[in-house]
Amino acid sequence: MDKKILTIVVPCYNEQESLPLFYQAIIDLEKEGKLNPVDLEFVFVDDGSRDNTLGVFRELSAKDDRVHYVSFSRNFGKEAGIYAGLEKSKGDYVVIMDADLQDPPAMLPEMLSYIESGEYECVATRRVDRKGEPPIRSWFARKFYRLMNKISNADIVDGARDYQMMTRKVVDAILSMKEYNRFSKGIFGWVGFKRKWLEFENVERVAGETKWSFWKLFIYAIDGIVAFSTTPLIMASIFGLIMCLVAFVFIIVIIVRTLIFGDPTSGWPSMVCIILLVSGIQLLCMGILGEYLAKAYLETKNRPKYLVQEER
Ligand code: UDP
Ligand code: MG
């Protein structure tokens, strides 16, 4: 019987130092016979790196013809990288991994055994701690996951990584979601399928540095919410409703007060406060609306998710 093929998809952005270490780690694992049930295929995606990542790809693919790569014309973001990698993958199983060895390759054999058992279509991983990360970032991350699960129907697990192995069925499902604003964590949760969760402790990256600033993560979180939930829009309506009710009560109070006590002209400061509050809420709601409109606008343009400069 033919061996199944496992494709390892690796989105890379400025990873010239970590990439050779990553590749070696996988090869070591293979030499130890831990990946025996499958043949390997590598799909590296260069997300418009400014360093020699592409050069490393070329070298690796020259000496190992199981190495394929795609190089983007510019930085399109990790989500686009994952999409391109999945599109190019030919394996029966596919696993997505970071190049910095923060997704421990040692877990591959276990993931493989769950997939091979045929009981699960997908084996996903989550970090149980956030060691080595600024506490304020962890706090925001935890709050984000809590909120996200409340307001969306994509089941998003706290600490979930993009590190997951899946069958072709799941890959096709993910590829069938053609949206431009791609929030992978949401997409993986949204497609469903029977999933096994494995846990591991946070590992720090081997070389290079993280590409995520706090601000970038914040934008990412907002994108995620807009992509998978319309609850903010409902909240805007509820805000409006509450303001109307409050105004109604005020009107009654003022009419009654005027009838009983006459009409002393005062209340200028309170008027200013009310105007500021209400216009603030209006702007906020318009902002929320605009956010959705902007996303809808981008989707209708139907632009390619990435542009390829070189591939093999
Ligand atoms: N990455 C990418 N495009 C980007 C940013 C990151 O392809 O615009 C890749 C990066 O090379 C790495 C993975 O995504 O393989 C995770 O990035 P990083 O390690 O910086 O994120 P962290 O682990 O700190 O969340
Ligand atoms: Mg990392």
Short mmCIF file of C-alpha atoms and ligand atoms in Angstrom, two decimals:
data_model
loop_
_atom_site.label_atom_id
_atom_site.label_comp_id
_atom_site.label_asym_id
_atom_site.label_seq_id
_atom_site.Cartn_x
_atom_site.Cartn_y
_atom_site.Cartn_z
CA MET A 1 0.00 0.00 0.00
CA ASP A 2 1.22 3.49 -0.83
CA LYS A 3 2.32 5.59 2.09
CA LYS A 4 0.24 8.65 2.83
CA ILE A 5 1.89 12.03 2.35
CA LEU A 6 2.13 14.64 5.11
CA THR A 7 2.61 18.20 3.91
CA ILE A 8 4.27 20.61 6.32
CA VAL A 9 3.16 24.16 5.58
CA VAL A 10 5.38 26.89 7.01
CA PRO A 11 4.60 30.60 6.62
CA CYS A 12 7.87 32.53 6.96
CA TYR A 13 8.57 36.21 7.32
CA ASN A 14 12.22 37.13 7.88
CA GLU A 15 13.13 33.68 9.18
CA GLN A 16 16.57 33.13 7.67
CA GLU A 17 18.05 32.13 11.05
CA SER A 18 15.29 29.87 12.31
CA LEU A 19 14.43 28.16 9.04
CA PRO A 20 17.51 25.89 8.75
CA LEU A 21 17.06 24.92 12.41
CA PHE A 22 13.43 24.15 11.76
CA TYR A 23 14.17 22.04 8.71
CA GLN A 24 16.88 20.16 10.59
CA ALA A 25 14.54 19.46 13.50
CA ILE A 26 12.03 17.82 11.17
CA ILE A 27 14.72 15.82 9.37
CA ASP A 28 16.09 14.61 12.73
CA LEU A 29 12.63 13.48 13.71
CA GLU A 30 12.32 11.64 10.43
CA LYS A 31 15.72 9.97 10.84
CA GLU A 32 14.69 8.73 14.27
CA GLY A 33 11.88 6.95 12.46
CA LYS A 34 9.19 8.88 14.28
CA LEU A 35 7.48 9.94 11.07
CA ASN A 36 7.59 6.51 9.46
CA PRO A 37 3.89 6.14 8.71
CA VAL A 38 4.09 8.95 6.14
CA ASP A 39 6.22 10.50 3.42
CA LEU A 40 6.99 14.18 3.87
CA GLU A 41 6.45 17.20 1.67
CA PHE A 42 7.48 20.72 2.66
CA VAL A 43 5.69 23.83 1.49
CA PHE A 44 7.49 26.97 2.62
CA VAL A 45 5.83 30.31 2.05
CA ASP A 46 7.95 33.43 1.95
CA ASP A 47 5.70 36.28 2.96
CA GLY A 48 7.72 39.06 1.34
CA SER A 49 10.70 38.72 3.67
CA ARG A 50 13.31 41.42 3.60
CA ASP A 51 16.14 39.07 4.57
CA ASN A 52 17.52 36.00 2.84
CA THR A 53 14.59 33.69 3.60
CA LEU A 54 14.02 33.04 -0.11
CA GLY A 55 17.70 32.17 -0.52
CA VAL A 56 17.37 29.59 2.24
CA PHE A 57 14.32 28.14 0.47
CA ARG A 58 16.27 27.82 -2.77
CA GLU A 59 19.14 26.09 -1.01
CA LEU A 60 16.87 23.66 0.78
CA SER A 61 14.90 22.82 -2.32
CA ALA A 62 18.09 22.30 -4.31
CA LYS A 63 19.25 19.57 -1.96
CA ASP A 64 15.85 18.11 -1.09
CA ASP A 65 13.28 17.82 -3.85
CA ARG A 66 10.47 17.36 -1.38
CA VAL A 67 10.84 21.05 -0.58
CA HIS A 68 8.47 23.34 -2.46
CA TYR A 69 8.07 27.02 -1.91
CA VAL A 70 6.04 30.07 -2.82
CA SER A 71 7.43 33.56 -2.54
CA PHE A 72 5.08 36.54 -2.36
CA SER A 73 5.66 39.83 -4.12
CA ARG A 74 5.35 41.62 -0.76
CA ASN A 75 4.25 41.00 2.82
CA PHE A 76 0.64 39.80 2.74
CA GLY A 77 0.42 38.57 6.33
CA LYS A 78 0.51 35.15 7.92
CA GLU A 79 -3.09 34.37 7.03
CA ALA A 80 -2.39 34.76 3.33
CA GLY A 81 0.72 32.64 3.83
CA ILE A 82 -1.32 29.83 5.35
CA TYR A 83 -3.83 30.01 2.52
CA ALA A 84 -1.14 29.85 -0.16
CA GLY A 85 0.56 26.96 1.62
CA LEU A 86 -2.67 24.99 1.88
CA GLU A 87 -3.42 25.64 -1.80
CA LYS A 88 -0.04 24.34 -2.83
CA SER A 89 -0.04 21.31 -0.53
CA LYS A 90 -0.60 17.92 -2.13
CA GLY A 91 -0.48 15.71 0.96
CA ASP A 92 -3.27 13.54 2.33
CA TYR A 93 -2.57 15.20 5.64
CA VAL A 94 -1.41 18.76 6.18
CA VAL A 95 0.15 20.37 9.22
CA ILE A 96 0.70 24.11 9.67
CA MET A 97 3.80 25.09 11.65
CA ASP A 98 5.69 28.25 12.57
CA ALA A 99 9.28 28.49 11.43
CA ASP A 100 10.59 29.55 14.84
CA LEU A 101 10.20 26.12 16.52
CA GLN A 102 7.56 27.51 18.86
CA ASP A 103 5.38 24.70 17.58
CA PRO A 104 7.29 21.69 18.92
CA PRO A 105 7.95 19.15 16.13
CA ALA A 106 8.12 16.48 18.86
CA MET A 107 4.33 16.54 18.90
CA LEU A 108 4.04 15.46 15.27
CA PRO A 109 4.12 11.67 15.92
CA GLU A 110 1.31 11.93 18.44
CA MET A 111 -0.75 14.16 16.14
CA LEU A 112 -0.15 11.72 13.33
CA SER A 113 -1.33 8.79 15.42
CA TYR A 114 -4.64 10.50 16.16
CA ILE A 115 -5.19 11.35 12.50
CA GLU A 116 -4.18 7.87 11.33
CA SER A 117 -6.58 6.27 13.80
CA GLY A 118 -9.30 7.74 11.58
CA GLU A 119 -11.22 8.94 14.57
CA TYR A 120 -10.32 12.61 14.16
CA GLU A 121 -10.23 14.82 11.07
CA CYS A 122 -8.10 17.39 12.81
CA VAL A 123 -5.64 17.57 15.67
CA ALA A 124 -5.15 21.06 17.05
CA THR A 125 -2.88 22.40 19.76
CA ARG A 126 -3.13 25.01 22.45
CA ARG A 127 -0.61 26.58 24.77
CA VAL A 128 -1.51 26.18 28.40
CA ASP A 129 0.67 29.05 29.54
CA ARG A 130 2.08 32.22 28.12
CA LYS A 131 5.48 32.14 29.70
CA GLY A 132 7.89 34.79 28.47
CA GLU A 133 5.13 37.09 27.29
CA PRO A 134 4.33 40.52 28.75
CA PRO A 135 1.56 40.05 31.40
CA ILE A 136 -0.53 42.86 29.96
CA ARG A 137 -0.55 41.11 26.59
CA SER A 138 -1.65 37.81 28.16
CA TRP A 139 -4.42 39.60 30.01
CA PHE A 140 -5.77 41.18 26.84
CA ALA A 141 -5.46 37.89 24.98
CA ARG A 142 -7.48 36.04 27.58
CA LYS A 143 -10.18 38.70 27.60
CA PHE A 144 -10.27 38.61 23.82
CA TYR A 145 -10.91 34.85 23.70
CA ARG A 146 -13.63 35.13 26.35
CA LEU A 147 -15.36 37.91 24.43
CA MET A 148 -14.95 36.21 21.07
CA ASN A 149 -16.58 33.01 22.27
CA LYS A 150 -19.51 34.93 23.68
CA ILE A 151 -20.24 36.89 20.55
CA SER A 152 -19.40 34.58 17.67
CA ASN A 153 -20.37 31.14 16.52
CA ALA A 154 -16.81 30.12 15.70
CA ASP A 155 -15.55 28.06 18.57
CA ILE A 156 -12.22 29.67 19.43
CA VAL A 157 -10.13 28.14 22.16
CA ASP A 158 -7.89 30.24 24.43
CA GLY A 159 -4.25 29.77 23.54
CA ALA A 160 -5.06 27.89 20.35
CA ARG A 161 -2.14 27.93 17.91
CA ASP A 162 -2.30 27.70 14.16
CA TYR A 163 -0.26 24.51 14.69
CA GLN A 164 -2.64 21.81 13.60
CA MET A 165 -2.74 18.69 11.52
CA MET A 166 -5.73 17.94 9.36
CA THR A 167 -6.98 15.62 6.69
CA ARG A 168 -7.56 16.65 3.10
CA LYS A 169 -11.26 16.97 3.85
CA VAL A 170 -10.60 19.75 6.35
CA VAL A 171 -8.04 21.45 4.10
CA ASP A 172 -10.60 21.57 1.29
CA ALA A 173 -13.17 22.99 3.67
CA ILE A 174 -10.76 25.73 4.71
CA LEU A 175 -9.83 26.50 1.13
CA SER A 176 -13.49 26.75 0.22
CA MET A 177 -13.73 29.79 2.49
CA LYS A 178 -12.53 32.38 0.07
CA GLU A 179 -12.88 35.50 2.18
CA TYR A 180 -10.25 38.16 1.93
CA ASN A 181 -10.24 39.12 5.60
CA ARG A 182 -8.97 35.79 6.90
CA PHE A 183 -8.96 35.10 10.61
CA SER A 184 -7.61 31.55 10.67
CA LYS A 185 -8.42 30.79 14.27
CA GLY A 186 -12.03 31.62 13.51
CA ILE A 187 -12.02 29.75 10.22
CA PHE A 188 -10.64 26.57 11.80
CA GLY A 189 -13.31 26.72 14.47
CA TRP A 190 -16.03 27.58 12.00
CA VAL A 191 -15.51 24.62 9.67
CA GLY A 192 -16.04 22.21 12.55
CA PHE A 193 -15.11 18.51 12.03
CA LYS A 194 -14.09 16.16 14.78
CA ARG A 195 -11.14 17.68 16.56
CA LYS A 196 -8.65 16.50 19.13
CA TRP A 197 -6.94 19.10 21.31
CA LEU A 198 -3.38 18.60 22.50
CA GLU A 199 -1.79 20.88 25.05
CA PHE A 200 1.77 22.05 25.40
CA GLU A 201 3.80 24.55 27.35
CA ASN A 202 4.96 27.69 25.67
CA VAL A 203 8.38 27.51 24.02
CA GLU A 204 10.30 30.65 23.16
CA ARG A 205 11.38 31.20 19.57
CA VAL A 206 14.83 29.85 18.62
CA ALA A 207 16.05 32.82 16.63
CA GLY A 208 14.89 36.10 15.15
CA GLU A 209 12.11 38.05 16.79
CA THR A 210 8.35 38.09 16.98
CA LYS A 211 6.52 39.99 14.24
CA TRP A 212 3.65 40.96 16.46
CA SER A 213 3.62 44.26 18.29
CA PHE A 214 0.86 44.96 20.77
CA TRP A 215 -0.78 47.28 18.27
CA LYS A 216 -0.71 44.68 15.49
CA LEU A 217 -2.31 42.16 17.83
CA PHE A 218 -4.98 44.68 18.75
CA ILE A 219 -5.88 45.27 15.09
CA TYR A 220 -5.83 41.50 14.56
CA ALA A 221 -8.31 41.08 17.41
CA ILE A 222 -10.66 43.70 15.93
CA ASP A 223 -10.41 42.03 12.51
CA GLY A 224 -11.27 38.72 14.14
CA ILE A 225 -14.35 40.13 15.81
CA VAL A 226 -15.57 41.84 12.66
CA ALA A 227 -14.95 38.70 10.61
CA PHE A 228 -16.85 36.33 12.87
CA SER A 229 -19.48 38.28 14.71
CA THR A 230 -22.12 40.89 14.02
CA THR A 231 -22.82 41.40 17.70
CA PRO A 232 -21.19 44.89 17.73
CA LEU A 233 -23.86 46.00 15.25
CA ILE A 234 -26.60 44.70 17.52
CA MET A 235 -24.89 46.48 20.42
CA ALA A 236 -25.07 49.72 18.45
CA SER A 237 -28.82 49.31 18.09
CA ILE A 238 -29.17 48.50 21.78
CA PHE A 239 -27.20 51.62 22.69
CA GLY A 240 -29.60 53.63 20.56
CA LEU A 241 -32.60 52.04 22.21
CA ILE A 242 -31.27 52.73 25.69
CA MET A 243 -30.59 56.38 24.82
CA CYS A 244 -34.15 56.72 23.52
CA LEU A 245 -35.57 55.27 26.73
CA VAL A 246 -33.45 57.58 28.87
CA ALA A 247 -34.49 60.57 26.78
CA PHE A 248 -38.13 59.58 27.12
CA VAL A 249 -37.86 59.39 30.91
CA PHE A 250 -36.12 62.78 30.95
CA ILE A 251 -38.86 64.36 28.87
CA ILE A 252 -41.53 63.17 31.29
CA VAL A 253 -39.51 64.33 34.29
CA ILE A 254 -38.95 67.78 32.76
CA ILE A 255 -42.56 68.25 31.76
CA VAL A 256 -43.76 67.29 35.22
CA ARG A 257 -41.13 69.48 36.87
CA THR A 258 -42.05 72.47 34.69
CA LEU A 259 -45.74 72.04 35.49
CA ILE A 260 -45.06 71.93 39.22
CA PHE A 261 -42.12 74.33 39.70
CA GLY A 262 -42.38 76.65 36.69
CA ASP A 263 -39.52 77.08 34.22
CA PRO A 264 -36.30 78.48 35.71
CA THR A 265 -33.78 78.54 32.82
CA SER A 266 -30.76 76.58 33.91
CA GLY A 267 -29.12 73.29 33.05
CA TRP A 268 -26.55 74.52 30.53
CA PRO A 269 -23.72 72.34 31.97
CA SER A 270 -25.89 69.25 32.05
CA MET A 271 -26.94 69.96 28.45
CA VAL A 272 -23.31 70.06 27.35
CA CYS A 273 -22.62 66.76 29.08
CA ILE A 274 -25.60 65.12 27.45
CA ILE A 275 -24.69 66.40 24.00
CA LEU A 276 -21.12 65.18 24.41
CA LEU A 277 -22.24 61.76 25.65
CA VAL A 278 -24.81 61.23 22.96
CA SER A 279 -22.64 62.42 20.11
CA GLY A 280 -19.82 60.23 21.45
CA ILE A 281 -22.05 57.20 21.35
CA GLN A 282 -23.23 58.12 17.87
CA LEU A 283 -19.69 58.39 16.58
CA LEU A 284 -18.80 55.08 18.22
CA CYS A 285 -21.72 53.34 16.55
CA MET A 286 -20.87 54.94 13.22
CA GLY A 287 -17.31 53.70 13.68
CA ILE A 288 -18.52 50.16 14.29
CA LEU A 289 -20.76 50.39 11.23
CA GLY A 290 -17.87 51.79 9.21
CA GLU A 291 -15.67 48.90 10.24
CA TYR A 292 -18.13 46.40 8.77
CA LEU A 293 -18.65 48.53 5.70
CA ALA A 294 -14.90 48.73 5.15
CA LYS A 295 -14.59 44.97 5.34
CA ALA A 296 -17.53 44.49 3.00
CA TYR A 297 -15.92 46.99 0.63
CA LEU A 298 -12.66 45.05 0.58
CA GLU A 299 -14.46 41.75 0.04
CA THR A 300 -16.40 43.10 -2.94
CA LYS A 301 -13.19 44.16 -4.63
CA ASN A 302 -12.34 40.47 -4.73
CA ARG A 303 -8.62 41.09 -4.83
CA PRO A 304 -6.22 38.16 -4.82
CA LYS A 305 -5.18 37.15 -1.30
CA TYR A 306 -1.55 37.12 -2.36
CA LEU A 307 0.65 37.58 -5.43
CA VAL A 308 3.40 35.14 -6.30
CA GLN A 309 6.83 36.27 -7.39
CA GLU A 310 8.52 32.90 -7.52
CA GLU A 311 7.54 29.33 -6.80
CA ARG A 312 8.76 25.82 -7.15
N1 UDP B 1 4.69 35.29 9.76
C1 UDP B 1 4.34 35.48 8.43
N2 UDP B 1 3.95 36.74 8.01
C2 UDP B 1 3.88 37.80 8.86
C3 UDP B 1 4.21 37.59 10.22
C4 UDP B 1 4.60 36.33 10.63
O1 UDP B 1 4.38 34.56 7.63
O2 UDP B 1 3.53 38.89 8.42
C5 UDP B 1 5.12 33.96 10.22
C6 UDP B 1 6.44 33.93 10.95
O3 UDP B 1 7.53 33.85 10.07
C7 UDP B 1 6.33 32.70 11.82
C8 UDP B 1 4.84 32.68 12.15
O4 UDP B 1 4.19 33.48 11.16
O5 UDP B 1 6.68 31.51 11.13
C9 UDP B 1 4.56 33.20 13.53
O6 UDP B 1 5.12 34.47 13.70
P1 UDP B 1 5.80 34.92 15.07
O7 UDP B 1 6.67 33.81 15.59
O8 UDP B 1 6.44 36.24 14.83
O9 UDP B 1 4.52 35.09 15.98
P2 UDP B 1 4.40 34.64 17.52
O10 UDP B 1 4.89 33.22 17.61
O11 UDP B 1 5.26 35.59 18.29
O12 UDP B 1 2.94 34.76 17.79
MG MG B 2 6.62 32.58 17.09
#
